[in-house]
GROMACS .gro file of C-alpha atoms in nm:
model
  285
    1MET     CA    1   0.938  -0.787   1.849
    2SER     CA    2   0.599  -0.620   1.843
    3ASN     CA    3   0.322  -0.836   1.706
    4ASN     CA    4   0.179  -0.557   1.490
    5ILE     CA    5   0.499  -0.465   1.303
    6PHE     CA    6   0.544  -0.633   0.965
    7LEU     CA    7   0.808  -0.648   0.695
    8SER     CA    8   0.688  -0.597   0.340
    9THR     CA    9   0.816  -0.852   0.091
   10THR     CA   10   0.959  -0.551  -0.096
   11CYS     CA   11   1.227  -0.530   0.176
   12PHE     CA   12   1.397  -0.849   0.062
   13ASN     CA   13   1.500  -0.772  -0.297
   14LYS     CA   14   1.382  -1.122  -0.387
   15ASP     CA   15   1.105  -1.232  -0.622
   16SER     CA   16   1.048  -1.575  -0.465
   17LEU     CA   17   0.788  -1.576  -0.187
   18GLU     CA   18   0.914  -1.917  -0.073
   19GLU     CA   19   1.267  -1.782  -0.036
   20ILE     CA   20   1.144  -1.474   0.152
   21ILE     CA   21   0.951  -1.693   0.397
   22LYS     CA   22   1.259  -1.911   0.449
   23ILE     CA   23   1.481  -1.608   0.517
   24SER     CA   24   1.222  -1.463   0.753
   25ARG     CA   25   1.189  -1.786   0.949
   26GLY     CA   26   1.566  -1.815   0.978
   27ASN     CA   27   1.574  -1.473   1.139
   28GLY     CA   28   1.280  -1.509   1.374
   29ILE     CA   29   1.051  -1.286   1.169
   30THR     CA   30   0.694  -1.414   1.145
   31ASN     CA   31   0.506  -1.099   1.033
   32LEU     CA   32   0.505  -1.057   0.653
   33GLU     CA   33   0.304  -0.824   0.432
   34ILE     CA   34   0.293  -0.966   0.079
   35SER     CA   35   0.316  -0.699  -0.188
   36GLY     CA   36   0.431  -0.660  -0.550
   37GLY     CA   37   0.758  -0.754  -0.715
   38LEU     CA   38   0.712  -1.129  -0.673
   39GLU     CA   39   0.713  -1.405  -0.929
   40PHE     CA   40   0.385  -1.565  -1.036
   41ILE     CA   41   0.269  -1.864  -0.830
   42ASP     CA   42  -0.037  -2.062  -0.936
   43GLU     CA   43  -0.322  -2.061  -0.689
   44LYS     CA   44  -0.295  -2.426  -0.583
   45LYS     CA   45   0.070  -2.379  -0.494
   46LEU     CA   46  -0.013  -2.055  -0.313
   47VAL     CA   47  -0.273  -2.229  -0.096
   48ASP     CA   48  -0.026  -2.508  -0.019
   49LEU     CA   49   0.239  -2.249   0.073
   50PHE     CA   50   0.008  -2.069   0.313
   51GLU     CA   51  -0.115  -2.393   0.468
   52GLU     CA   52   0.245  -2.506   0.521
   53ASN     CA   53   0.321  -2.173   0.692
   54ILE     CA   54   0.001  -2.127   0.886
   55ASP     CA   55   0.198  -1.996   1.186
   56ILE     CA   56   0.323  -1.696   0.983
   57ASN     CA   57   0.120  -1.377   1.023
   58PHE     CA   58   0.046  -1.271   0.666
   59ARG     CA   59  -0.108  -0.951   0.540
   60PHE     CA   60  -0.189  -0.882   0.175
   61HIS     CA   61  -0.140  -0.561  -0.019
   62ASN     CA   62  -0.244  -0.441  -0.365
   63TYR     CA   63  -0.072  -0.654  -0.630
   64PHE     CA   64  -0.171  -0.993  -0.490
   65PRO     CA   65  -0.213  -1.260  -0.603
   66ILE     CA   66   0.048  -1.186  -0.869
   67PRO     CA   67  -0.132  -1.223  -1.204
   68LYS     CA   68   0.020  -1.448  -1.469
   69ASN     CA   69   0.009  -1.164  -1.721
   70PRO     CA   70   0.141  -0.848  -1.549
   71PHE     CA   71  -0.063  -0.527  -1.544
   72VAL     CA   72  -0.094  -0.221  -1.321
   73ILE     CA   73  -0.370  -0.234  -1.059
   74ASN     CA   74  -0.573   0.079  -1.132
   75LEU     CA   75  -0.932   0.121  -1.020
   76ALA     CA   76  -0.973   0.468  -1.175
   77SER     CA   77  -0.943   0.375  -1.542
   78ASN     CA   78  -1.196   0.197  -1.765
   79LYS     CA   79  -0.906   0.018  -1.932
   80THR     CA   80  -0.795  -0.166  -1.617
   81CYS     CA   81  -1.071  -0.140  -1.356
   82GLU     CA   82  -1.239  -0.475  -1.431
   83LYS     CA   83  -0.911  -0.667  -1.423
   84SER     CA   84  -0.811  -0.478  -1.109
   85ILE     CA   85  -1.140  -0.555  -0.933
   86LYS     CA   86  -1.114  -0.927  -1.014
   87ASN     CA   87  -0.757  -0.945  -0.887
   88ILE     CA   88  -0.840  -0.753  -0.570
   89LEU     CA   89  -1.138  -0.980  -0.498
   90LYS     CA   90  -0.904  -1.279  -0.529
   91GLY     CA   91  -0.666  -1.110  -0.286
   92ILE     CA   92  -0.950  -1.048  -0.041
   93LYS     CA   93  -1.026  -1.422  -0.037
   94TYR     CA   94  -0.669  -1.489   0.072
   95ALA     CA   95  -0.689  -1.209   0.327
   96SER     CA   96  -1.011  -1.355   0.464
   97GLN     CA   97  -0.850  -1.693   0.523
   98TYR     CA   98  -0.484  -1.615   0.586
   99GLY     CA   99  -0.455  -1.240   0.649
  100LYS     CA  100  -0.679  -1.150   0.944
  101LYS     CA  101  -0.942  -1.008   0.710
  102VAL     CA  102  -0.749  -0.696   0.604
  103PHE     CA  103  -0.669  -0.605   0.244
  104SER     CA  104  -0.521  -0.283   0.109
  105PHE     CA  105  -0.469  -0.135  -0.236
  106HIS     CA  106  -0.349   0.185  -0.400
  107ALA     CA  107  -0.585   0.470  -0.482
  108GLY     CA  108  -0.632   0.505  -0.857
  109LEU     CA  109  -0.439   0.683  -1.129
  110ARG     CA  110  -0.572   0.923  -1.392
  111PHE     CA  111  -0.372   0.746  -1.663
  112ASP     CA  112  -0.277   0.395  -1.774
  113PRO     CA  113   0.090   0.313  -1.716
  114ILE     CA  114   0.238  -0.020  -1.817
  115ALA     CA  115   0.394  -0.239  -1.547
  116SER     CA  116   0.750  -0.189  -1.673
  117ASN     CA  117   0.711   0.189  -1.638
  118LEU     CA  118   0.637   0.193  -1.265
  119GLY     CA  119   0.891   0.403  -1.077
  120LYS     CA  120   0.998   0.580  -1.395
  121THR     CA  121   0.896   0.902  -1.570
  122GLN     CA  122   0.525   0.894  -1.655
  123LEU     CA  123   0.461   1.232  -1.814
  124GLU     CA  124   0.383   1.099  -2.161
  125TYR     CA  125   0.058   0.923  -2.074
  126LYS     CA  126  -0.281   1.059  -2.173
  127ILE     CA  127  -0.470   1.193  -1.871
  128ILE     CA  128  -0.825   1.101  -1.771
  129ASN     CA  129  -1.024   1.401  -1.647
  130PHE     CA  130  -1.088   1.433  -1.274
  131ASP     CA  131  -1.464   1.378  -1.272
  132LEU     CA  132  -1.446   1.066  -1.487
  133SER     CA  133  -1.157   0.911  -1.290
  134TYR     CA  134  -1.335   0.978  -0.959
  135LYS     CA  135  -1.654   0.823  -1.097
  136ILE     CA  136  -1.471   0.510  -1.216
  137LEU     CA  137  -1.285   0.474  -0.885
  138GLU     CA  138  -1.600   0.508  -0.676
  139LYS     CA  139  -1.784   0.257  -0.894
  140SER     CA  140  -1.491   0.015  -0.866
  141ILE     CA  141  -1.480   0.039  -0.488
  142GLY     CA  142  -1.857  -0.009  -0.477
  143GLN     CA  143  -1.822  -0.331  -0.676
  144ILE     CA  144  -1.547  -0.457  -0.448
  145ILE     CA  145  -1.753  -0.386  -0.136
  146LYS     CA  146  -2.060  -0.550  -0.290
  147ASN     CA  147  -1.881  -0.865  -0.401
  148LYS     CA  148  -1.629  -0.933  -0.126
  149LYS     CA  149  -1.889  -1.136   0.068
  150ASP     CA  150  -1.730  -1.111   0.411
  151ASP     CA  151  -1.628  -0.856   0.672
  152THR     CA  152  -1.275  -0.802   0.541
  153ILE     CA  153  -1.162  -0.445   0.606
  154ILE     CA  154  -1.061  -0.255   0.293
  155CYS     CA  155  -0.794   0.016   0.299
  156ILE     CA  156  -0.681   0.254   0.027
  157GLU     CA  157  -0.328   0.394   0.013
  158ASN     CA  158  -0.220   0.748  -0.066
  159ASN     CA  159  -0.025   0.785  -0.391
  160VAL     CA  160   0.319   0.938  -0.438
  161VAL     CA  161   0.393   1.230  -0.672
  162GLU     CA  162   0.761   1.269  -0.755
  163ARG     CA  163   0.886   1.587  -0.922
  164LYS     CA  164   0.975   1.400  -1.239
  165ASN     CA  165   0.607   1.309  -1.281
  166PHE     CA  166   0.439   1.638  -1.201
  167LEU     CA  167   0.322   1.916  -1.429
  168PRO     CA  168   0.180   2.219  -1.241
  169GLY     CA  169  -0.198   2.222  -1.234
  170ASN     CA  170  -0.239   1.864  -1.353
  171ASN     CA  171  -0.184   1.607  -1.081
  172LYS     CA  172  -0.248   1.259  -1.224
  173TYR     CA  173  -0.235   1.075  -0.890
  174ILE     CA  174  -0.559   1.045  -0.692
  175PHE     CA  175  -0.530   1.073  -0.312
  176SER     CA  176  -0.188   1.234  -0.311
  177ASP     CA  177  -0.273   1.579  -0.169
  178LEU     CA  178  -0.553   1.752   0.019
  179LYS     CA  179  -0.743   1.875  -0.287
  180ASP     CA  180  -0.946   1.557  -0.322
  181SER     CA  181  -1.021   1.520   0.051
  182ASP     CA  182  -1.396   1.570   0.000
  183PHE     CA  183  -1.400   1.281  -0.246
  184ILE     CA  184  -1.181   1.054  -0.031
  185ASN     CA  185  -1.387   1.128   0.281
  186LYS     CA  186  -1.702   1.044   0.085
  187LEU     CA  187  -1.553   0.704  -0.003
  188ILE     CA  188  -1.460   0.645   0.361
  189LYS     CA  189  -1.813   0.731   0.479
  190ASN     CA  190  -2.020   0.569   0.206
  191TYR     CA  191  -1.825   0.243   0.171
  192ASN     CA  192  -1.688   0.201   0.523
  193ILE     CA  193  -1.327   0.182   0.407
  194LYS     CA  194  -1.010   0.277   0.591
  195ILE     CA  195  -0.679   0.446   0.506
  196LEU     CA  196  -0.336   0.298   0.454
  197LEU     CA  197  -0.104   0.593   0.515
  198ASP     CA  198   0.233   0.564   0.345
  199VAL     CA  199   0.445   0.827   0.521
  200ALA     CA  200   0.719   0.809   0.254
  201HIS     CA  201   0.464   0.878  -0.019
  202LEU     CA  202   0.329   1.166   0.186
  203LYS     CA  203   0.674   1.320   0.240
  204VAL     CA  204   0.752   1.322  -0.132
  205SER     CA  205   0.407   1.433  -0.245
  206SER     CA  206   0.386   1.717   0.007
  207ASN     CA  207   0.727   1.840  -0.106
  208THR     CA  208   0.635   1.818  -0.476
  209LEU     CA  209   0.287   1.969  -0.440
  210LYS     CA  210   0.376   2.216  -0.164
  211PHE     CA  211   0.129   2.128   0.109
  212ASP     CA  212   0.156   2.057   0.482
  213PRO     CA  213   0.190   1.678   0.545
  214PHE     CA  214   0.072   1.720   0.903
  215LYS     CA  215  -0.257   1.868   0.782
  216PHE     CA  216  -0.294   1.564   0.556
  217ILE     CA  217  -0.247   1.331   0.854
  218ASP     CA  218  -0.491   1.533   1.063
  219GLU     CA  219  -0.751   1.516   0.786
  220TYR     CA  220  -0.751   1.136   0.788
  221GLN     CA  221  -0.628   1.060   1.141
  222ASN     CA  222  -0.944   0.884   1.255
  223SER     CA  223  -0.952   0.659   0.947
  224ILE     CA  224  -0.586   0.548   0.938
  225TYR     CA  225  -0.577   0.171   0.989
  226ILE     CA  226  -0.239   0.072   0.841
  227VAL     CA  227   0.088   0.265   0.811
  228HIS     CA  228   0.373   0.196   0.566
  229LEU     CA  229   0.707   0.316   0.698
  230SER     CA  230   1.025   0.423   0.521
  231ASP     CA  231   1.202   0.754   0.473
  232ASN     CA  232   1.356   0.954   0.189
  233SER     CA  233   1.501   1.291   0.092
  234GLY     CA  234   1.160   1.428  -0.006
  235ILE     CA  235   1.245   1.399  -0.375
  236ASN     CA  236   1.214   1.028  -0.459
  237ASP     CA  237   1.035   0.739  -0.289
  238ASP     CA  238   1.354   0.541  -0.237
  239GLY     CA  239   1.277   0.331   0.073
  240SER     CA  240   1.548   0.469   0.304
  241ILE     CA  241   1.580   0.358   0.665
  242ILE     CA  242   1.375   0.526   0.935
  243LYS     CA  243   1.542   0.696   1.231
  244LYS     CA  244   1.462   0.802   1.584
  245ASP     CA  245   1.419   1.159   1.460
  246SER     CA  246   1.214   1.077   1.148
  247TRP     CA  247   0.944   1.335   1.096
  248PHE     CA  248   0.627   1.131   1.142
  249TRP     CA  249   0.651   0.959   1.482
  250LYS     CA  250   0.468   1.216   1.695
  251SER     CA  251   0.199   1.297   1.441
  252LEU     CA  252   0.018   0.962   1.444
  253ASN     CA  253  -0.210   0.800   1.698
  254TRP     CA  254  -0.031   0.464   1.701
  255LYS     CA  255  -0.272   0.303   1.948
  256ASN     CA  256  -0.549   0.321   1.688
  257ILE     CA  257  -0.344   0.165   1.407
  258GLU     CA  258  -0.398  -0.203   1.331
  259TYR     CA  259  -0.052  -0.273   1.195
  260VAL     CA  260   0.264  -0.113   1.060
  261SER     CA  261   0.461  -0.243   0.763
  262LEU     CA  262   0.822  -0.150   0.690
  263GLU     CA  263   0.918  -0.089   0.326
  264ILE     CA  264   1.293  -0.044   0.368
  265LYS     CA  265   1.503  -0.123   0.061
  266ASN     CA  266   1.864  -0.221  -0.010
  267VAL     CA  267   1.967  -0.321   0.343
  268ASP     CA  268   2.050  -0.660   0.489
  269ILE     CA  269   1.835  -0.860   0.728
  270SER     CA  270   2.024  -0.745   1.038
  271VAL     CA  271   1.934  -0.384   0.958
  272LEU     CA  272   1.572  -0.480   0.897
  273LYS     CA  273   1.558  -0.641   1.241
  274GLN     CA  274   1.702  -0.322   1.392
  275GLN     CA  275   1.434  -0.123   1.208
  276ILE     CA  276   1.165  -0.343   1.361
  277GLU     CA  277   1.307  -0.286   1.708
  278LEU     CA  278   1.328   0.090   1.655
  279THR     CA  279   0.970   0.101   1.531
  280SER     CA  280   0.848  -0.099   1.829
  281LYS     CA  281   1.022   0.142   2.063
  282MET     CA  282   0.894   0.456   1.891
  283ILE     CA  283   0.529   0.356   1.857
  284ASN     CA  284   0.511   0.240   2.216
  285LEU     CA  285   0.656   0.550   2.382
   0.00000   0.00000   0.00000
């Protein structure tokens, strides 16, 4: 199996990181990207867990470490930016020691959802205006870069816009289409950050917002450092399996990508292993 292909912890439908590691080991999988959906583990136990599994290749993404009191990581809102920055800086410390100095997080939201509402309809929330949300997000990223105190590479991920959460002319999800490319490119240039491209998010968002996903990839091609892989119908971000004829394979410069993480849901471990093998074959053609 390729050494730069990872499974996200979201693939396992488990909330115990210890159990996920055990299942992975039992199946010869040693590349894990730790993401959301996990139960809280205190920091001492987390350190012990990573030290006990020092031979596992870990990467860390967004909602890590899992906070004791759940909230939505959102760097573009005054309500949550300080908590989000603190949690991300904690995650960067783990990435620095156990994750090859790479940490990624979602681009911000122009509203304040509660954790239990993620993945559901979000039309009822009050919207923050564009200029203010951009200003808050840029300030937040500046604070992260200033305080991370090492050379950990920071990546931001494109958001997903499903039809159920879109009102024409009022997109609440930063970095989900090409309209904010000037702002995103400014962040890339001024703060030396990279892109995590989620191709499933892009497929849904481009279908909802009616833009060309290949132009989106071309716009950020030179800055894409991580890729999240799954597929869907173009309507919902449902984590379907990828296939040999999935739409994105030929559009990306795989040789320049640091690692790939699969986010396939509701399949067993044998299918996940097949997905790793397919990915290895397709990105090394």
